[in-house]
C-alpha positions as a printed NumPy array, in Angstrom:
array([[ 13.537,  52.875,  30.57 ],
       [ 14.447,  48.807,  31.014],
       [ 10.981,  47.408,  31.95 ],
       [  7.213,  47.589,  30.836],
       [  4.58 ,  44.766,  32.225],
       [  1.749,  44.266,  30.082],
       [ -1.045,  42.537,  31.918],
       [ -3.381,  40.941,  29.374],
       [ -6.586,  38.886,  28.518],
       [ -5.617,  38.785,  24.867],
       [ -9.074,  40.761,  24.329],
       [ -8.745,  43.295,  21.634],
       [ -7.756,  46.28 ,  23.744],
       [ -5.085,  44.323,  25.45 ],
       [ -3.489,  43.983,  22.023],
       [ -3.279,  48.124,  21.298],
       [ -2.069,  47.427,  24.775],
       [  1.218,  44.827,  23.372],
       [  0.963,  47.139,  20.711],
       [  1.433,  50.365,  21.98 ],
       [  4.309,  48.402,  24.692],
       [  6.284,  47.881,  22.188],
       [  6.565,  50.629,  19.865],
       [  7.811,  52.228,  23.781],
       [ 10.17 ,  49.536,  24.043],
       [ 11.95 ,  49.916,  20.74 ],
       [ 12.475,  53.376,  21.386],
       [ 14.216,  53.453,  23.978],
       [ 15.474,  50.069,  24.788],
       [ 13.609,  47.872,  27.182],
       [ 11.9  ,  44.876,  27.57 ],
       [  8.969,  43.483,  28.593],
       [  7.572,  41.18 ,  31.071],
       [  3.888,  39.989,  29.937],
       [  1.032,  38.161,  32.858],
       [ -1.392,  36.904,  32.276],
       [ -4.416,  35.493,  34.946],
       [ -5.281,  32.281,  34.257],
       [ -9.325,  31.138,  36.703],
       [ -8.981,  27.439,  38.313],
       [ -8.832,  25.663,  41.542],
       [ -7.463,  26.345,  44.287],
       [ -6.023,  23.488,  44.954],
       [ -5.049,  23.48 ,  41.206],
       [ -1.966,  25.725,  42.029],
       [  1.326,  23.543,  41.501],
       [  1.973,  21.477,  44.751],
       [ -0.179,  24.433,  47.166],
       [ -3.198,  22.129,  47.864],
       [ -5.403,  21.465,  51.014],
       [ -6.944,  17.76 ,  51.347],
       [ -4.282,  15.568,  52.647],
       [ -4.916,  12.42 ,  50.161],
       [ -4.053,  15.142,  47.709],
       [ -0.426,  16.568,  49.194],
       [  0.24 ,  12.819,  49.103],
       [  0.016,  13.161,  45.352],
       [  2.887,  14.553,  43.018],
       [  2.772,  17.971,  41.105],
       [  1.911,  16.479,  37.972],
       [ -0.55 ,  13.428,  39.672],
       [ -3.03 ,  16.317,  41.44 ],
       [ -3.075,  19.376,  38.471],
       [ -4.144,  16.014,  35.763],
       [ -7.385,  15.69 ,  38.327],
       [ -8.446,  19.506,  36.889],
       [ -8.342,  18.377,  33.052],
       [-10.733,  21.799,  32.196],
       [ -7.508,  23.523,  34.09 ],
       [ -5.19 ,  21.955,  32.262],
       [ -6.682,  23.883,  28.847],
       [ -7.106,  26.699,  29.755],
       [ -3.135,  27.069,  30.744],
       [ -2.212,  25.11 ,  28.157],
       [ -3.945,  27.419,  25.6  ],
       [ -2.532,  30.471,  27.655],
       [  1.3  ,  28.881,  27.188],
       [  0.33 ,  28.949,  23.77 ],
       [ -1.046,  32.01 ,  23.784],
       [  1.963,  33.702,  25.303],
       [  4.911,  31.989,  23.896],
       [  3.161,  32.997,  19.915],
       [  2.619,  36.235,  21.552],
       [  7.444,  36.043,  22.199],
       [  8.058,  34.967,  19.616],
       [  5.976,  37.562,  17.129],
       [  8.05 ,  40.926,  19.593],
       [ 11.073,  38.237,  18.78 ],
       [ 11.137,  39.405,  15.088],
       [ 11.337,  42.317,  15.786],
       [ 13.724,  42.307,  18.146],
       [ 12.3  ,  42.661,  21.404],
       [ 12.867,  41.068,  24.42 ],
       [  9.929,  39.205,  26.263],
       [  9.534,  37.358,  29.281],
       [  5.718,  35.35 ,  30.185],
       [  4.299,  35.116,  33.551],
       [  1.649,  32.675,  33.822],
       [ -0.34 ,  33.794,  36.985],
       [ -2.805,  31.791,  38.934],
       [ -6.155,  33.681,  39.785],
       [ -4.112,  37.501,  39.57 ],
       [ -5.676,  40.864,  40.447],
       [ -4.574,  44.31 ,  40.323],
       [ -2.632,  43.629,  43.546],
       [ -0.344,  41.211,  41.775],
       [ -0.473,  42.995,  38.85 ],
       [  1.83 ,  45.95 ,  41.763],
       [  3.064,  43.044,  43.352],
       [  4.963,  42.183,  39.876],
       [  5.369,  45.937,  38.403],
       [  6.793,  46.497,  41.826],
       [  9.38 ,  43.038,  42.009],
       [ 10.264,  43.448,  39.423],
       [ 11.541,  47.019,  38.758],
       [  9.176,  47.722,  35.595],
       [  9.748,  51.43 ,  34.424],
       [  5.802,  51.962,  33.203],
       [  2.424,  49.535,  33.137],
       [  1.031,  49.418,  30.063],
       [ -3.06 ,  47.715,  30.254],
       [ -5.739,  47.902,  27.757],
       [ -9.145,  48.95 ,  29.875],
       [-12.54 ,  48.227,  28.302],
       [-14.021,  51.175,  29.686],
       [-17.162,  52.338,  30.778],
       [-20.333,  49.625,  30.23 ],
       [-18.497,  46.775,  29.782],
       [-20.34 ,  43.697,  30.208],
       [-17.029,  42.204,  29.612],
       [-15.365,  40.905,  33.622],
       [-11.9  ,  41.208,  31.949],
       [ -8.813,  40.802,  33.943],
       [ -8.001,  44.427,  32.626],
       [-11.032,  44.762,  33.204],
       [-12.056,  45.783,  36.623],
       [ -8.603,  45.532,  37.818],
       [ -6.941,  48.417,  35.106],
       [ -8.547,  51.815,  37.498],
       [ -7.203,  50.228,  40.926],
       [ -3.982,  49.742,  39.698],
       [ -4.035,  52.902,  38.601],
       [ -5.013,  54.697,  41.788],
       [ -2.387,  52.4  ,  43.295],
       [  0.486,  52.286,  40.919],
       [  3.599,  53.647,  41.824],
       [  4.414,  53.454,  38.293],
       [  3.466,  55.525,  35.151],
       [  0.32 ,  53.417,  34.122],
       [ -1.103,  53.687,  30.353],
       [ -4.304,  52.969,  29.39 ],
       [ -6.352,  53.036,  26.153],
       [ -9.437,  51.391,  24.616],
       [ -8.431,  51.432,  21.035],
       [ -4.774,  51.585,  18.764],
       [ -2.346,  54.727,  19.086],
       [ -1.861,  56.013,  15.902],
       [  1.729,  55.481,  14.724],
       [  2.993,  58.779,  15.799],
       [  1.826,  60.361,  19.496],
       [  2.157,  64.361,  17.937],
       [  0.226,  66.303,  20.694],
       [  0.043,  65.592,  24.552],
       [ -3.167,  66.996,  26.73 ],
       [ -1.79 ,  67.716,  30.635],
       [ -4.528,  68.644,  32.565],
       [ -3.022,  70.124,  35.826],
       [ -5.293,  72.675,  38.538],
       [ -4.724,  75.973,  38.458],
       [ -2.147,  76.391,  41.312],
       [  1.706,  75.463,  39.981],
       [  2.905,  74.806,  43.011],
       [  3.533,  70.96 ,  43.06 ],
       [  2.689,  70.303,  39.011],
       [  6.073,  70.955,  37.806],
       [  7.611,  67.377,  39.858],
       [  5.016,  65.69 ,  39.112],
       [  5.212,  66.585,  35.126],
       [  8.881,  65.188,  34.205],
       [  7.955,  62.289,  35.25 ],
       [  5.248,  61.802,  34.264],
       [  6.004,  62.092,  30.422],
       [  9.407,  60.317,  30.033],
       [  7.819,  57.322,  28.694],
       [  7.147,  59.799,  26.098],
       [ 10.547,  60.883,  26.201],
       [ 12.923,  60.867,  22.554],
       [ 10.043,  61.904,  20.367],
       [  8.559,  65.004,  18.971],
       [  5.592,  65.411,  20.882],
       [  4.   ,  68.792,  21.283],
       [  2.681,  69.051,  24.43 ],
       [ -0.317,  70.797,  26.1  ],
       [ -1.515,  72.567,  29.535],
       [ -4.869,  72.582,  30.77 ],
       [ -7.223,  73.974,  33.388],
       [-10.423,  72.98 ,  34.029],
       [-12.547,  75.404,  35.353],
       [-15.253,  74.058,  37.002],
       [-18.52 ,  75.553,  38.75 ],
       [-16.808,  73.782,  41.984],
       [-13.819,  75.913,  41.009],
       [-13.916,  79.172,  38.875],
       [-11.46 ,  80.915,  38.565],
       [-11.16 ,  83.47 ,  35.649],
       [ -9.401,  82.564,  32.142],
       [ -6.204,  85.609,  32.485],
       [ -5.832,  84.269,  36.095],
       [ -5.15 ,  80.389,  34.995],
       [ -3.177,  81.716,  31.749],
       [ -0.873,  83.133,  33.794],
       [ -0.106,  80.427,  36.305],
       [  0.353,  77.909,  33.409],
       [  3.156,  80.363,  31.618],
       [  4.731,  81.017,  34.897],
       [  4.187,  76.559,  35.4  ],
       [  5.575,  76.786,  31.929],
       [  8.861,  78.193,  33.012],
       [  9.409,  75.812,  35.438],
       [  9.966,  72.809,  32.79 ],
       [ 11.953,  71.125,  30.999],
       [  9.525,  70.429,  28.265],
       [  8.108,  72.872,  25.7  ],
       [  4.129,  73.719,  25.934],
       [  0.73 ,  76.082,  25.345],
       [ -0.755,  76.972,  27.332],
       [ -4.837,  76.515,  27.815],
       [ -8.174,  76.934,  29.597],
       [-11.541,  75.89 ,  29.701],
       [-15.251,  75.282,  31.499],
       [-16.96 ,  72.735,  31.549],
       [-18.933,  70.813,  34.809],
       [-15.694,  68.614,  35.818],
       [-12.243,  68.092,  35.166],
       [-12.334,  65.158,  33.607],
       [-15.505,  65.388,  30.987],
       [-13.433,  68.77 ,  30.535],
       [-10.585,  67.512,  29.586],
       [-11.779,  64.34 ,  26.977],
       [-13.444,  67.256,  25.49 ],
       [-10.93 ,  69.518,  24.776],
       [ -8.601,  66.164,  23.902],
       [-11.128,  65.696,  21.539],
       [-11.881,  68.492,  19.578],
       [ -7.966,  69.763,  19.52 ],
       [ -7.167,  66.414,  18.376],
       [ -4.61 ,  64.906,  20.912],
       [ -2.964,  62.167,  20.691],
       [ -2.944,  61.018,  24.505],
       [ -4.085,  62.801,  27.633],
       [ -1.   ,  62.122,  31.177],
       [ -2.623,  62.79 ,  34.71 ],
       [ -0.262,  63.506,  37.475],
       [ -2.937,  62.245,  40.396],
       [ -1.776,  62.647,  44.104],
       [ -2.489,  59.473,  46.697],
       [ -2.115,  61.033,  50.181],
       [  0.908,  64.28 ,  49.447],
       [ -2.679,  66.234,  48.499],
       [  0.11 ,  68.402,  45.954],
       [ -1.501,  71.313,  45.51 ],
       [ -2.323,  71.989,  40.99 ],
       [ -1.99 ,  67.764,  41.064],
       [ -5.394,  66.852,  40.592],
       [ -6.82 ,  64.146,  42.635],
       [ -7.079,  60.496,  41.608],
       [-11.162,  60.05 ,  40.886],
       [-10.577,  62.355,  37.916],
       [ -8.001,  59.891,  36.854],
       [-10.374,  56.742,  37.27 ],
       [-13.094,  58.653,  35.678],
       [-10.694,  59.34 ,  32.683],
       [ -9.554,  55.563,  32.416],
       [-13.149,  54.563,  32.518],
       [-14.881,  56.738,  29.531],
       [-11.791,  58.331,  27.205],
       [-11.734,  57.493,  24.073],
       [ -8.382,  58.614,  23.934],
       [ -5.141,  56.777,  25.736],
       [ -4.443,  57.519,  29.265],
       [ -1.547,  58.306,  30.801],
       [ -1.077,  58.861,  34.347],
       [  1.029,  58.962,  37.551],
       [ -0.152,  58.784,  41.263],
       [  2.071,  61.294,  42.929],
       [  2.099,  59.84 ,  47.092]])
């Protein structure tokens, strides 16, 4: 892993995401690219002016017409520089970007342009009143990003020791997704737990589920234990298991267009991101 993208709105969840990204950057020798979105008038942005009168002015003169926007951008730059200095003291390479009116599409575009290996985002979760840059955008990034996306509400434990990987009952396809999904966690001593959640709409007896999970485990490079539980939905079951068993992370491969058997639908990942107090690592397959 060489580069990690961290969108931030300077909130507490964003700070937790940055700290987790810093830990992974140190572990892998990776750089961090930090992006912050500022709300500015469309006519303020570096010479992209719609008025013929404004277009005759130099960019600095044009921007001077918007003192509020200049103040917001200046404050953001100051905070980004402070963060970069702090991470630099930890021997982490950091680049920063102020993105006017950026949204989830811009996060995806920047991640692809910079060839980032991981996106780490804070999220305010269900019921949050604040419509922040990392709030409403997080689920869309999870659904569309081609890179693994790590989302979290709270601070992550000093060591990630236990990771649960919810997966469907069919092992075909799952093993192709789990390896790339867990790549950001390589180099750490982690115990992995494969979990099948039985739901009323897709019920399977425990013995069959565990047998299929054991077959899947033999195709993985990671050493895993297997578990089966019953719940009303996959997302609720995964959250309940993670909390009950003291998991540090939920890792979830999801499918987009491919529909690989054994790979869970992206809507489950979005529910986990929105509701889980345990950090969630996702990777969309196809």
